[in-house]
XYZ file of C-alpha atoms in Angstrom:
290
model
C 139.641 163.530 -43.675
C 136.319 162.087 -42.427
C 134.778 159.521 -44.750
C 131.095 160.534 -44.842
C 130.150 157.324 -46.692
C 131.657 155.276 -43.862
C 129.707 157.265 -41.239
C 126.502 156.826 -43.240
C 127.097 153.078 -43.554
C 127.686 152.707 -39.819
C 124.512 154.687 -39.075
C 122.481 152.538 -41.470
C 123.931 149.327 -40.074
C 123.163 150.384 -36.505
C 119.590 151.402 -37.339
C 118.982 148.251 -39.367
C 120.313 146.018 -36.603
C 118.054 147.732 -34.053
C 114.984 147.230 -36.236
C 115.635 143.625 -37.269
C 117.814 142.209 -34.504
C 120.234 140.886 -37.129
C 123.977 140.516 -36.666
C 126.557 142.945 -38.091
C 127.702 140.580 -40.838
C 124.168 139.776 -42.030
C 123.229 143.463 -41.948
C 126.272 144.545 -43.967
C 125.651 141.812 -46.536
C 122.020 142.853 -46.922
C 122.989 146.500 -47.484
C 125.639 145.508 -50.012
C 123.237 143.180 -51.817
C 120.684 145.980 -52.163
C 123.234 148.714 -52.935
C 122.625 150.611 -49.701
C 118.826 150.742 -50.088
C 117.592 150.684 -46.497
C 114.021 149.452 -47.035
C 115.086 146.676 -49.422
C 117.792 145.514 -47.020
C 115.308 145.567 -44.131
C 112.762 143.511 -46.095
C 115.516 141.040 -47.013
C 116.603 140.583 -43.388
C 113.052 140.191 -42.095
C 112.279 137.633 -44.794
C 115.324 135.573 -43.817
C 114.488 135.976 -40.141
C 110.994 134.645 -40.803
C 112.462 131.548 -42.466
C 114.833 130.977 -39.555
C 112.210 131.373 -36.820
C 109.831 129.121 -38.737
C 112.273 126.235 -38.379
C 112.755 126.529 -34.613
C 111.225 124.256 -31.987
C 107.585 124.489 -30.965
C 106.635 127.679 -29.158
C 104.004 126.782 -26.559
C 104.794 129.332 -23.814
C 104.198 133.087 -23.805
C 101.236 135.235 -22.773
C 97.585 135.875 -23.510
C 96.173 139.363 -23.247
C 92.905 141.249 -23.523
C 92.004 144.864 -24.165
C 88.558 146.403 -23.728
C 87.444 149.693 -25.231
C 83.796 150.664 -24.768
C 81.688 148.022 -26.585
C 84.635 146.214 -28.095
C 87.147 143.721 -26.720
C 90.057 141.776 -28.140
C 91.675 138.585 -26.901
C 94.963 137.325 -28.297
C 97.852 134.993 -27.579
C 101.523 135.402 -28.464
C 103.622 132.285 -28.037
C 107.342 131.877 -27.452
C 109.569 128.937 -26.510
C 110.172 129.377 -22.771
C 108.561 130.870 -19.674
C 111.498 133.277 -19.342
C 109.925 135.633 -21.898
C 107.175 136.492 -19.403
C 109.717 138.550 -17.459
C 111.424 139.991 -20.528
C 110.774 143.737 -20.917
C 110.951 143.585 -24.730
C 108.407 140.760 -24.914
C 106.042 142.374 -22.403
C 106.195 145.737 -24.150
C 105.466 144.031 -27.459
C 102.398 142.319 -25.957
C 101.016 145.666 -24.763
C 101.885 147.482 -28.006
C 100.143 144.800 -30.064
C 96.971 145.250 -28.001
C 97.052 149.031 -28.375
C 97.367 148.673 -32.145
C 94.761 145.938 -32.588
C 91.995 147.509 -30.485
C 91.956 150.564 -32.766
C 92.230 148.513 -35.966
C 89.583 146.749 -38.035
C 91.468 143.436 -38.115
C 89.174 140.445 -37.631
C 91.585 137.506 -37.795
C 95.265 136.632 -37.387
C 96.318 137.261 -40.991
C 94.811 140.747 -40.942
C 96.204 141.422 -37.474
C 99.758 140.697 -38.621
C 99.458 143.444 -41.253
C 98.300 146.125 -38.795
C 100.811 148.950 -38.425
C 102.603 149.401 -35.135
C 104.626 152.563 -35.554
C 106.709 152.182 -38.707
C 106.466 148.381 -38.591
C 103.682 145.871 -39.062
C 102.803 143.643 -36.126
C 104.407 140.742 -37.979
C 107.655 142.698 -38.341
C 107.515 143.744 -34.687
C 107.198 140.116 -33.590
C 110.107 139.071 -35.832
C 112.193 141.924 -34.476
C 111.399 140.992 -30.877
C 112.106 137.322 -31.646
C 115.605 138.274 -32.737
C 116.175 140.299 -29.555
C 114.913 137.649 -27.124
C 116.483 134.820 -29.170
C 113.254 132.835 -29.214
C 110.717 131.948 -31.867
C 107.568 134.005 -31.216
C 104.318 134.300 -33.138
C 100.749 135.559 -32.890
C 98.822 132.338 -32.504
C 95.205 133.450 -32.193
C 93.147 136.600 -32.076
C 89.482 137.276 -31.273
C 87.492 140.484 -31.591
C 84.251 140.602 -29.592
C 81.530 143.246 -29.878
C 78.567 143.922 -27.592
C 75.548 146.219 -27.362
C 75.313 149.202 -24.993
C 72.853 147.341 -22.763
C 75.206 144.392 -22.335
C 78.278 144.120 -20.111
C 81.780 142.670 -20.197
C 83.449 140.856 -17.333
C 87.149 140.078 -17.543
C 89.964 138.463 -15.613
C 93.667 137.762 -16.129
C 95.553 135.132 -14.152
C 99.314 135.306 -13.546
C 99.676 138.417 -15.742
C 98.323 136.641 -18.785
C 98.809 132.897 -18.445
C 95.007 132.824 -18.617
C 92.696 135.564 -19.916
C 88.917 135.299 -19.751
C 86.076 137.425 -21.044
C 82.364 137.017 -20.416
C 79.448 138.886 -22.016
C 76.279 139.313 -19.936
C 72.930 140.685 -21.045
C 73.013 143.228 -18.191
C 75.576 144.821 -15.893
C 75.856 143.030 -12.541
C 78.652 145.190 -11.168
C 81.418 143.281 -9.363
C 79.838 139.963 -10.299
C 80.881 140.488 -13.943
C 84.581 140.124 -13.140
C 83.974 137.495 -10.444
C 82.267 135.379 -13.078
C 85.230 135.845 -15.413
C 87.505 134.723 -12.564
C 85.316 131.661 -12.056
C 85.691 130.819 -15.747
C 89.469 131.066 -15.437
C 89.510 128.707 -12.448
C 86.786 126.215 -13.411
C 87.488 125.860 -17.150
C 83.935 125.449 -18.465
C 83.668 124.175 -22.028
C 80.003 124.942 -22.595
C 77.536 127.636 -21.626
C 74.541 125.368 -21.057
C 73.323 121.856 -21.888
C 71.089 123.288 -24.605
C 74.159 124.520 -26.486
C 75.787 121.074 -26.675
C 74.948 119.788 -30.158
C 74.753 116.124 -31.211
C 78.262 115.960 -32.687
C 79.792 117.494 -29.567
C 77.828 115.132 -27.329
C 79.066 112.166 -29.388
C 82.622 113.424 -28.990
C 82.259 113.864 -25.225
C 80.744 110.381 -24.903
C 83.591 108.873 -26.916
C 86.259 110.646 -24.828
C 84.548 109.720 -21.566
C 84.401 106.059 -22.630
C 88.033 106.174 -23.669
C 89.143 107.591 -20.306
C 86.758 105.773 -17.963
C 85.713 102.588 -19.713
C 82.019 101.740 -19.735
C 79.833 104.834 -19.536
C 77.611 105.271 -16.491
C 74.820 107.689 -17.394
C 74.874 109.159 -13.890
C 78.648 109.681 -13.876
C 78.638 111.048 -17.422
C 75.940 113.584 -16.536
C 77.948 114.610 -13.475
C 80.940 115.152 -15.738
C 78.894 117.304 -18.130
C 77.658 119.387 -15.204
C 81.266 119.994 -14.174
C 82.242 121.404 -17.592
C 79.075 123.436 -18.252
C 79.015 126.994 -16.906
C 75.336 127.058 -15.895
C 75.633 123.925 -13.750
C 79.050 124.574 -12.215
C 79.218 125.534 -8.542
C 80.571 129.046 -8.051
C 84.252 128.897 -7.142
C 83.705 131.656 -4.537
C 80.555 130.054 -3.091
C 80.407 126.264 -3.676
C 76.876 126.107 -2.245
C 75.304 127.693 -5.327
C 75.466 127.059 -9.058
C 76.264 129.783 -11.586
C 72.892 129.318 -13.288
C 71.085 129.882 -9.991
C 73.002 133.109 -9.327
C 72.161 134.388 -12.792
C 68.491 133.470 -12.336
C 68.359 135.327 -9.009
C 69.648 138.442 -10.779
C 67.367 138.007 -13.823
C 70.467 137.878 -16.010
C 72.050 135.512 -18.492
C 75.454 134.933 -20.030
C 75.557 135.616 -23.753
C 78.943 133.965 -24.283
C 82.363 133.515 -22.720
C 85.947 133.104 -23.890
C 88.880 131.513 -22.089
C 92.412 131.733 -23.484
C 95.166 129.754 -21.750
C 98.770 129.876 -22.940
C 99.617 126.860 -25.085
C 96.035 125.607 -25.022
C 95.794 122.730 -27.484
C 99.403 122.820 -28.716
C 100.559 119.693 -26.873
C 97.168 118.022 -27.126
C 94.628 119.517 -29.501
C 91.762 117.955 -27.550
C 92.466 120.432 -24.748
C 91.028 123.234 -26.875
C 87.534 124.534 -26.419
C 85.770 122.837 -29.321
C 84.702 125.984 -31.142
C 88.174 127.558 -31.054
C 90.513 126.131 -33.733
C 93.798 125.187 -32.071
C 95.951 126.446 -34.933
C 94.212 129.821 -35.100
C 93.647 129.427 -38.835
C 89.905 130.054 -38.874
C 89.430 132.451 -36.011
C 87.249 135.312 -37.218
C 85.485 138.299 -35.776
C 82.653 137.516 -33.394
C 79.436 139.321 -34.444
C 77.480 141.622 -32.156
C 75.249 139.548 -29.875
């Protein structure tokens, strides 16, 4: 005689393992502890999984990604422990699925993003589930939402399928130049938009770091350094004979803002972060319409 309870248990165990990535023993124990209640057992396993992944080694690899929909764009980074995840189908699918869910959501920071539904799971649960499958600690490290007006334009670029993602907002559409500028930002790593946007505290910091790395500060050399990290005064990577600011002036255009996400940026050395982007992602909030 077929034991229907046994068949039901096996079905529940299989489904629960698929959704949480837990082992057979842990799954059976969770079901027994919660008297066969599927949702309670699932919550129990995910809670334990969160504790386990939180104690693993630093996750500084992974991918960045961006999604653009009309006047809205999102930039985000999901970290894992090794570069191998970049070729993992589960990890790559998760990256895409997260973007699809976030671009249609109202989430404005990481904590809200983790609660966004992705199918019958939250994004946080999806990441935990994928972590269990790939056997690596993974987490959503930072998330930006950027809005623009109809008259403005986005330029974007992704390097090595997401090792670097850049987004630039211009006050007018310059066609192909939009994305070429985003590519320049990926390659040249500007920190600032223009000299006028470098405030006193930031200038003091840059002076201190320059002194620390080069000894006595030469005003000429320091100014050359600032030119090299400021978008307006950088030479275009595709045409080193002209500065970005000159190209914009010729086209009667200006850059409103730009964003550059690089995998692991600031994890090993927090001073590698762009100064207005918190390295731990704790205070990243929605960017207002420009």
